Amino acid sequence: MPECNYCDASFEQEGAYLEHLHTEHDESELSRIDRRRVADHVGDDEEGEFPTGPAIIGGTLLLTVGILVYVVFFLNIGGGSGPAAASGSVGDVEQTPYGLQTVHQHGTIDVIIDGNTLDFSQQQYQLQADAFHFESGNGVRWHKHAQGVTLEYAMSTLSIGVTDSSVTFQGTTYNESDPDTNVTVAVDGNDVDPSSYVLQDDDRIRIVANSS
């Protein structure tokens, strides 16, 4: 259920949430991504009558191209091992998101490297990908806007590599196979395989990597 990032309102459908942002919140309040989402929604609602004459041919061609793009990139027909990426520059991950803007979920995160808690409110961590990101200067509450967002993908958008036994940050890999290293990759207190675990609403992520 989408919840408003700017007030206490909540909605059953994504469309109702976007209409709320359009009518109840000034554009200056919204994040860059929310402004774009509202603009797309309003544009869809304000389309004119169906074109006639030569415009019908152009519209038909655009529709055909759109269907082909959806089939190739979202369903990934024709090759590959998973859905196409929604957006954002990421590393080599096993599964990338699909169905951008079909969900809107949130959770929290805590990443500690050698005793230092990473501050995701810093600009270099904000709005790094459409499918998963932090926004509005909040570095604790993450936003998920696509299906199939794995923990591995989410961390890769922040330039952090994770497996079920290692964490890579700023060129250093912490691996629990090293007797002097402690690694935790967990969601809601349970160890997970980040390459296959898909983030859910209200998930609490905790990643710890310490070396003596």
Short mmCIF file of C-alpha atoms in Angstrom, two decimals:
data_model
loop_
_atom_site.label_atom_id
_atom_site.label_comp_id
_atom_site.label_asym_id
_atom_site.label_seq_id
_atom_site.Cartn_x
_atom_site.Cartn_y
_atom_site.Cartn_z
CA MET A 1 0.00 0.00 0.00
CA PRO A 2 1.68 3.27 -1.11
CA GLU A 3 2.32 5.77 1.68
CA CYS A 4 2.90 9.48 1.08
CA ASN A 5 6.48 10.57 1.71
CA TYR A 6 5.30 14.09 2.58
CA CYS A 7 2.28 13.54 4.87
CA ASP A 8 0.50 10.71 6.69
CA ALA A 9 -1.81 9.72 3.83
CA SER A 10 -1.84 6.18 2.41
CA PHE A 11 -3.49 4.73 -0.67
CA GLU A 12 -4.67 1.42 -2.12
CA GLN A 13 -3.37 2.13 -5.63
CA GLU A 14 -0.27 3.81 -7.04
CA GLY A 15 -2.44 5.97 -9.33
CA ALA A 16 -4.37 7.41 -6.39
CA TYR A 17 -1.09 8.20 -4.63
CA LEU A 18 0.27 10.05 -7.68
CA GLU A 19 -3.00 12.01 -8.01
CA HIS A 20 -2.64 12.97 -4.34
CA LEU A 21 0.90 14.27 -4.93
CA HIS A 22 -0.36 16.26 -7.93
CA THR A 23 -3.30 17.92 -6.16
CA GLU A 24 -2.22 18.17 -2.52
CA HIS A 25 1.54 18.89 -2.65
CA ASP A 26 3.38 21.72 -4.35
CA GLU A 27 5.90 20.64 -6.98
CA SER A 28 8.71 22.26 -4.97
CA GLU A 29 8.06 19.77 -2.14
CA LEU A 30 8.57 16.71 -4.31
CA SER A 31 11.78 14.87 -5.02
CA ARG A 32 13.12 14.76 -8.57
CA ILE A 33 11.83 11.23 -9.12
CA ASP A 34 8.39 11.99 -7.66
CA ARG A 35 8.08 15.10 -9.86
CA ARG A 36 8.79 12.97 -12.92
CA ARG A 37 6.33 10.27 -11.83
CA VAL A 38 3.59 12.86 -11.26
CA ALA A 39 4.32 14.51 -14.62
CA ASP A 40 4.00 11.14 -16.36
CA HIS A 41 0.75 10.41 -14.53
CA VAL A 42 -0.79 13.81 -15.30
CA GLY A 43 0.31 13.52 -18.93
CA ASP A 44 -1.47 10.16 -19.20
CA ASP A 45 -4.67 11.62 -17.71
CA GLU A 46 -4.69 14.67 -19.96
CA GLU A 47 -4.21 12.98 -23.31
CA GLY A 48 -6.49 14.34 -26.00
CA GLU A 49 -8.82 12.52 -28.34
CA PHE A 50 -7.55 9.60 -30.35
CA PRO A 51 -5.79 10.97 -33.47
CA THR A 52 -7.28 10.56 -36.91
CA GLY A 53 -5.88 10.41 -40.43
CA PRO A 54 -2.09 10.12 -40.80
CA ALA A 55 -1.64 10.43 -37.05
CA ILE A 56 -3.25 7.01 -36.62
CA ILE A 57 -0.40 5.42 -38.58
CA GLY A 58 2.19 7.13 -36.41
CA GLY A 59 0.36 6.12 -33.26
CA THR A 60 0.13 2.53 -34.42
CA LEU A 61 3.85 2.44 -35.15
CA LEU A 62 4.67 3.88 -31.74
CA LEU A 63 2.42 1.32 -30.07
CA THR A 64 4.12 -1.50 -31.95
CA VAL A 65 7.58 -0.24 -30.95
CA GLY A 66 6.44 0.10 -27.36
CA ILE A 67 5.19 -3.49 -27.27
CA LEU A 68 8.47 -4.75 -28.73
CA VAL A 69 10.49 -2.79 -26.16
CA TYR A 70 8.37 -4.20 -23.34
CA VAL A 71 8.73 -7.77 -24.59
CA VAL A 72 12.48 -7.54 -25.13
CA PHE A 73 13.54 -5.54 -22.10
CA PHE A 74 10.95 -6.30 -19.43
CA LEU A 75 10.19 -9.92 -20.24
CA ASN A 76 13.78 -10.44 -21.46
CA ILE A 77 12.72 -12.63 -24.39
CA GLY A 78 15.62 -13.47 -26.66
CA GLY A 79 18.40 -14.06 -24.17
CA GLY A 80 19.77 -13.38 -20.70
CA SER A 81 19.14 -15.00 -17.37
CA GLY A 82 16.66 -12.60 -15.80
CA PRO A 83 14.55 -9.47 -16.24
CA ALA A 84 16.14 -6.34 -17.66
CA ALA A 85 17.34 -3.66 -15.26
CA ALA A 86 14.91 -0.89 -14.41
CA SER A 87 17.56 1.82 -14.26
CA GLY A 88 20.75 2.83 -12.53
CA SER A 89 24.35 1.82 -13.08
CA VAL A 90 25.07 -1.39 -11.20
CA GLY A 91 27.72 -4.02 -11.11
CA ASP A 92 27.54 -7.72 -11.97
CA VAL A 93 24.40 -8.92 -10.18
CA GLU A 94 22.48 -12.16 -10.73
CA GLN A 95 19.02 -10.56 -10.92
CA THR A 96 18.00 -7.06 -11.95
CA PRO A 97 14.61 -5.40 -11.31
CA TYR A 98 11.64 -5.22 -13.65
CA GLY A 99 8.19 -3.60 -13.68
CA LEU A 100 9.43 -0.12 -12.74
CA GLN A 101 6.84 1.94 -10.82
CA THR A 102 4.52 -1.04 -10.28
CA VAL A 103 5.26 -1.11 -6.53
CA HIS A 104 6.13 1.44 -3.85
CA GLN A 105 7.64 -0.04 -0.70
CA HIS A 106 9.96 1.07 2.09
CA GLY A 107 12.22 -0.32 4.76
CA THR A 108 15.25 0.57 6.87
CA ILE A 109 18.95 -0.17 6.62
CA ASP A 110 22.01 -0.22 8.85
CA VAL A 111 25.45 -0.83 7.33
CA ILE A 112 28.51 -0.89 9.59
CA ILE A 113 32.03 -1.23 8.17
CA ASP A 114 34.88 -1.65 10.65
CA GLY A 115 32.78 -0.03 13.37
CA ASN A 116 31.68 2.94 11.23
CA THR A 117 28.00 3.29 10.32
CA LEU A 118 27.61 4.44 6.72
CA ASP A 119 25.65 7.68 6.32
CA PHE A 120 23.35 7.20 3.33
CA SER A 121 21.98 10.72 3.75
CA GLN A 122 25.11 11.96 1.97
CA GLN A 123 24.59 13.17 -1.58
CA GLN A 124 26.59 10.36 -3.21
CA TYR A 125 24.03 7.85 -1.90
CA GLN A 126 20.85 9.77 -2.73
CA LEU A 127 18.67 8.88 -5.77
CA GLN A 128 21.23 6.55 -7.33
CA ALA A 129 18.67 4.35 -9.15
CA ASP A 130 14.94 4.46 -9.87
CA ALA A 131 14.24 0.92 -8.67
CA PHE A 132 15.93 1.35 -5.27
CA HIS A 133 17.14 4.54 -3.63
CA PHE A 134 17.24 6.96 -0.73
CA GLU A 135 15.71 10.42 -1.16
CA SER A 136 14.99 13.76 0.53
CA GLY A 137 18.21 13.53 2.54
CA ASN A 138 16.97 10.51 4.51
CA GLY A 139 19.67 7.87 4.81
CA VAL A 140 17.78 5.29 6.87
CA ARG A 141 14.51 4.77 4.96
CA TRP A 142 14.95 3.17 1.53
CA HIS A 143 12.44 3.26 -1.32
CA LYS A 144 11.66 0.40 -3.70
CA HIS A 145 9.84 1.17 -6.98
CA ALA A 146 10.15 -2.07 -8.97
CA GLN A 147 9.67 -5.80 -8.69
CA GLY A 148 12.52 -8.25 -8.25
CA VAL A 149 14.79 -5.87 -6.30
CA THR A 150 17.27 -8.19 -4.60
CA LEU A 151 19.46 -7.15 -1.70
CA GLU A 152 22.48 -7.70 -3.95
CA TYR A 153 21.07 -5.30 -6.58
CA ALA A 154 20.09 -2.71 -3.97
CA MET A 155 23.58 -2.64 -2.47
CA SER A 156 25.22 -2.54 -5.90
CA THR A 157 23.46 0.79 -6.61
CA LEU A 158 25.41 2.12 -3.61
CA SER A 159 28.71 0.62 -4.85
CA ILE A 160 28.64 -2.02 -2.12
CA GLY A 161 29.12 -5.67 -3.05
CA VAL A 162 27.48 -8.34 -0.87
CA THR A 163 27.28 -12.13 -0.86
CA ASP A 164 26.05 -14.43 1.89
CA SER A 165 29.58 -14.48 3.31
CA SER A 166 31.33 -11.28 2.21
CA VAL A 167 31.05 -7.52 1.89
CA THR A 168 33.07 -5.38 -0.51
CA PHE A 169 33.35 -1.66 0.19
CA GLN A 170 35.72 0.91 -1.34
CA GLY A 171 37.97 -1.77 -2.81
CA THR A 172 38.24 -3.88 0.36
CA THR A 173 36.56 -7.28 0.62
CA TYR A 174 35.64 -8.61 4.06
CA ASN A 175 35.16 -12.38 3.93
CA GLU A 176 34.03 -14.49 6.86
CA SER A 177 36.37 -17.25 5.70
CA ASP A 178 39.11 -15.07 7.19
CA PRO A 179 39.32 -15.99 10.92
CA ASP A 180 39.94 -12.32 11.77
CA THR A 181 36.84 -11.09 9.94
CA ASN A 182 33.18 -11.01 10.98
CA VAL A 183 30.45 -10.59 8.34
CA THR A 184 26.69 -10.30 8.82
CA VAL A 185 24.22 -9.94 5.92
CA ALA A 186 20.73 -10.17 7.39
CA VAL A 187 17.13 -9.03 6.92
CA ASP A 188 14.83 -8.86 9.96
CA GLY A 189 17.50 -10.65 11.98
CA ASN A 190 17.77 -13.60 9.59
CA ASP A 191 20.81 -14.37 7.43
CA VAL A 192 19.93 -14.21 3.72
CA ASP A 193 21.49 -14.89 0.34
CA PRO A 194 21.54 -11.36 -1.13
CA SER A 195 21.68 -12.60 -4.72
CA SER A 196 18.25 -14.23 -4.43
CA TYR A 197 16.52 -12.44 -1.55
CA VAL A 198 13.95 -9.96 -2.90
CA LEU A 199 13.29 -7.00 -0.62
CA GLN A 200 9.82 -6.77 0.93
CA ASP A 201 7.87 -3.90 2.49
CA ASP A 202 9.15 -2.96 5.98
CA ASP A 203 12.31 -5.10 5.69
CA ARG A 204 15.04 -4.15 8.15
CA ILE A 205 18.44 -4.65 6.48
CA ARG A 206 21.56 -5.04 8.60
CA ILE A 207 25.01 -5.49 7.08
CA VAL A 208 28.13 -5.64 9.25
CA ALA A 209 31.75 -6.20 8.21
CA ASN A 210 34.53 -6.00 10.79
CA SER A 211 38.14 -7.09 10.72
CA SER A 212 40.51 -7.21 13.65
#
